[in-house]
């Protein structure tokens, strides 16, 4: 039976391993204000912030909903 003459180098081994590895097509960042996952160059869907400014009034709407719920209870 054939026996390998030398053991494969680390580079060769990891290159082979990485060839079958699946890489994610989309890079996902982290929101600096609420630390939830965000797409790059997009406003955060959970807090509505982009580049340190509130672009979408998400938090205000959530507070309104909370107040409505409090009034009902
Ligand atoms: Zn956010």
JSON list of C-alpha atoms and ligand atoms in Angstrom, two decimals:
[
{"chain": "A", "resi": 1, "resn": "UNK", "atom": "CA", "xyz": [0.00, 0.00, 0.00]},
{"chain": "A", "resi": 2, "resn": "UNK", "atom": "CA", "xyz": [1.26, 3.46, -0.89]},
{"chain": "A", "resi": 3, "resn": "UNK", "atom": "CA", "xyz": [2.41, 5.51, 2.07]},
{"chain": "A", "resi": 4, "resn": "UNK", "atom": "CA", "xyz": [2.87, 9.29, 1.92]},
{"chain": "A", "resi": 5, "resn": "UNK", "atom": "CA", "xyz": [6.56, 10.21, 1.96]},
{"chain": "A", "resi": 6, "resn": "UNK", "atom": "CA", "xyz": [6.11, 13.42, 3.95]},
{"chain": "A", "resi": 7, "resn": "UNK", "atom": "CA", "xyz": [3.28, 14.74, 6.07]},
{"chain": "A", "resi": 8, "resn": "UNK", "atom": "CA", "xyz": [1.43, 17.66, 4.45]},
{"chain": "A", "resi": 9, "resn": "UNK", "atom": "CA", "xyz": [2.32, 21.14, 5.65]},
{"chain": "A", "resi": 10, "resn": "UNK", "atom": "CA", "xyz": [-0.09, 23.21, 7.74]},
{"chain": "A", "resi": 11, "resn": "UNK", "atom": "CA", "xyz": [-0.67, 25.56, 4.80]},
{"chain": "A", "resi": 12, "resn": "UNK", "atom": "CA", "xyz": [-1.57, 22.70, 2.50]},
{"chain": "A", "resi": 13, "resn": "UNK", "atom": "CA", "xyz": [-3.87, 21.08, 5.06]},
{"chain": "A", "resi": 14, "resn": "UNK", "atom": "CA", "xyz": [-5.75, 24.30, 5.87]},
{"chain": "A", "resi": 15, "resn": "UNK", "atom": "CA", "xyz": [-5.95, 25.31, 2.20]},
{"chain": "A", "resi": 16, "resn": "UNK", "atom": "CA", "xyz": [-7.70, 22.01, 1.50]},
{"chain": "A", "resi": 17, "resn": "UNK", "atom": "CA", "xyz": [-10.01, 22.44, 4.50]},
{"chain": "A", "resi": 18, "resn": "UNK", "atom": "CA", "xyz": [-10.92, 26.02, 3.50]},
{"chain": "A", "resi": 19, "resn": "UNK", "atom": "CA", "xyz": [-11.70, 24.97, -0.09]},
{"chain": "A", "resi": 20, "resn": "UNK", "atom": "CA", "xyz": [-14.80, 23.08, 1.12]},
{"chain": "A", "resi": 21, "resn": "UNK", "atom": "CA", "xyz": [-15.79, 25.72, 3.65]},
{"chain": "A", "resi": 22, "resn": "UNK", "atom": "CA", "xyz": [-18.93, 27.73, 2.89]},
{"chain": "A", "resi": 23, "resn": "UNK", "atom": "CA", "xyz": [-18.49, 31.47, 3.17]},
{"chain": "A", "resi": 24, "resn": "UNK", "atom": "CA", "xyz": [-21.39, 33.82, 3.85]},
{"chain": "A", "resi": 25, "resn": "UNK", "atom": "CA", "xyz": [-22.39, 35.94, 0.84]},
{"chain": "A", "resi": 26, "resn": "UNK", "atom": "CA", "xyz": [-23.58, 38.88, 2.93]},
{"chain": "A", "resi": 27, "resn": "UNK", "atom": "CA", "xyz": [-21.46, 40.64, 5.50]},
{"chain": "A", "resi": 28, "resn": "UNK", "atom": "CA", "xyz": [-23.40, 41.50, 8.63]},
{"chain": "A", "resi": 29, "resn": "UNK", "atom": "CA", "xyz": [-22.33, 44.33, 10.88]},
{"chain": "A", "resi": 30, "resn": "UNK", "atom": "CA", "xyz": [-23.34, 45.24, 14.42]},
{"chain": "A", "resi": 31, "resn": "UNK", "atom": "CA", "xyz": [-25.38, 48.35, 15.23]},
{"chain": "A", "resi": 32, "resn": "UNK", "atom": "CA", "xyz": [-23.31, 50.73, 17.42]},
{"chain": "A", "resi": 33, "resn": "UNK", "atom": "CA", "xyz": [-26.41, 52.03, 19.24]},
{"chain": "A", "resi": 34, "resn": "UNK", "atom": "CA", "xyz": [-28.36, 48.83, 20.03]},
{"chain": "A", "resi": 35, "resn": "UNK", "atom": "CA", "xyz": [-25.81, 46.11, 19.05]},
{"chain": "A", "resi": 36, "resn": "UNK", "atom": "CA", "xyz": [-28.25, 44.17, 16.88]},
{"chain": "A", "resi": 37, "resn": "UNK", "atom": "CA", "xyz": [-27.16, 42.72, 13.50]},
{"chain": "A", "resi": 38, "resn": "UNK", "atom": "CA", "xyz": [-27.43, 45.19, 10.62]},
{"chain": "A", "resi": 39, "resn": "UNK", "atom": "CA", "xyz": [-26.73, 45.11, 6.91]},
{"chain": "A", "resi": 40, "resn": "UNK", "atom": "CA", "xyz": [-23.96, 47.48, 5.79]},
{"chain": "A", "resi": 41, "resn": "UNK", "atom": "CA", "xyz": [-25.14, 50.90, 4.49]},
{"chain": "A", "resi": 42, "resn": "UNK", "atom": "CA", "xyz": [-28.61, 50.28, 5.89]},
{"chain": "A", "resi": 43, "resn": "UNK", "atom": "CA", "xyz": [-30.47, 51.87, 8.77]},
{"chain": "A", "resi": 44, "resn": "UNK", "atom": "CA", "xyz": [-30.88, 49.60, 11.78]},
{"chain": "A", "resi": 45, "resn": "UNK", "atom": "CA", "xyz": [-34.31, 47.93, 11.68]},
{"chain": "A", "resi": 46, "resn": "UNK", "atom": "CA", "xyz": [-34.62, 47.64, 15.46]},
{"chain": "A", "resi": 47, "resn": "UNK", "atom": "CA", "xyz": [-33.65, 51.19, 16.55]},
{"chain": "A", "resi": 48, "resn": "UNK", "atom": "CA", "xyz": [-33.82, 53.12, 13.24]},
{"chain": "A", "resi": 49, "resn": "UNK", "atom": "CA", "xyz": [-30.37, 54.66, 13.59]},
{"chain": "A", "resi": 50, "resn": "UNK", "atom": "CA", "xyz": [-27.85, 55.18, 10.80]},
{"chain": "A", "resi": 51, "resn": "UNK", "atom": "CA", "xyz": [-24.48, 56.92, 11.27]},
{"chain": "A", "resi": 52, "resn": "UNK", "atom": "CA", "xyz": [-25.44, 58.04, 14.76]},
{"chain": "A", "resi": 53, "resn": "UNK", "atom": "CA", "xyz": [-28.65, 59.73, 13.66]},
{"chain": "A", "resi": 54, "resn": "UNK", "atom": "CA", "xyz": [-32.21, 58.49, 13.94]},
{"chain": "A", "resi": 55, "resn": "UNK", "atom": "CA", "xyz": [-33.38, 58.04, 10.36]},
{"chain": "A", "resi": 56, "resn": "UNK", "atom": "CA", "xyz": [-36.48, 55.93, 10.91]},
{"chain": "A", "resi": 57, "resn": "UNK", "atom": "CA", "xyz": [-38.65, 56.78, 13.92]},
{"chain": "A", "resi": 58, "resn": "UNK", "atom": "CA", "xyz": [-38.76, 53.19, 15.21]},
{"chain": "A", "resi": 59, "resn": "UNK", "atom": "CA", "xyz": [-38.13, 53.86, 18.90]},
{"chain": "A", "resi": 60, "resn": "UNK", "atom": "CA", "xyz": [-40.77, 56.61, 19.01]},
{"chain": "A", "resi": 61, "resn": "UNK", "atom": "CA", "xyz": [-43.34, 54.24, 17.50]},
{"chain": "A", "resi": 62, "resn": "UNK", "atom": "CA", "xyz": [-42.42, 51.54, 20.00]},
{"chain": "A", "resi": 63, "resn": "UNK", "atom": "CA", "xyz": [-42.90, 54.00, 22.87]},
{"chain": "A", "resi": 64, "resn": "UNK", "atom": "CA", "xyz": [-46.29, 55.00, 21.45]},
{"chain": "A", "resi": 65, "resn": "UNK", "atom": "CA", "xyz": [-47.30, 51.34, 21.33]},
{"chain": "A", "resi": 66, "resn": "UNK", "atom": "CA", "xyz": [-46.18, 50.89, 24.92]},
{"chain": "A", "resi": 67, "resn": "UNK", "atom": "CA", "xyz": [-48.23, 53.90, 26.02]},
{"chain": "A", "resi": 68, "resn": "UNK", "atom": "CA", "xyz": [-51.29, 52.52, 24.19]},
{"chain": "A", "resi": 69, "resn": "UNK", "atom": "CA", "xyz": [-50.86, 49.19, 25.97]},
{"chain": "A", "resi": 70, "resn": "UNK", "atom": "CA", "xyz": [-50.50, 50.97, 29.33]},
{"chain": "A", "resi": 71, "resn": "UNK", "atom": "CA", "xyz": [-53.70, 52.94, 28.71]},
{"chain": "A", "resi": 72, "resn": "UNK", "atom": "CA", "xyz": [-55.59, 49.73, 27.92]},
{"chain": "A", "resi": 73, "resn": "UNK", "atom": "CA", "xyz": [-54.37, 47.97, 31.07]},
{"chain": "B", "resi": 1, "resn": "LIG", "atom": "ZN1", "xyz": [-29.75, 49.65, 16.20]}
]
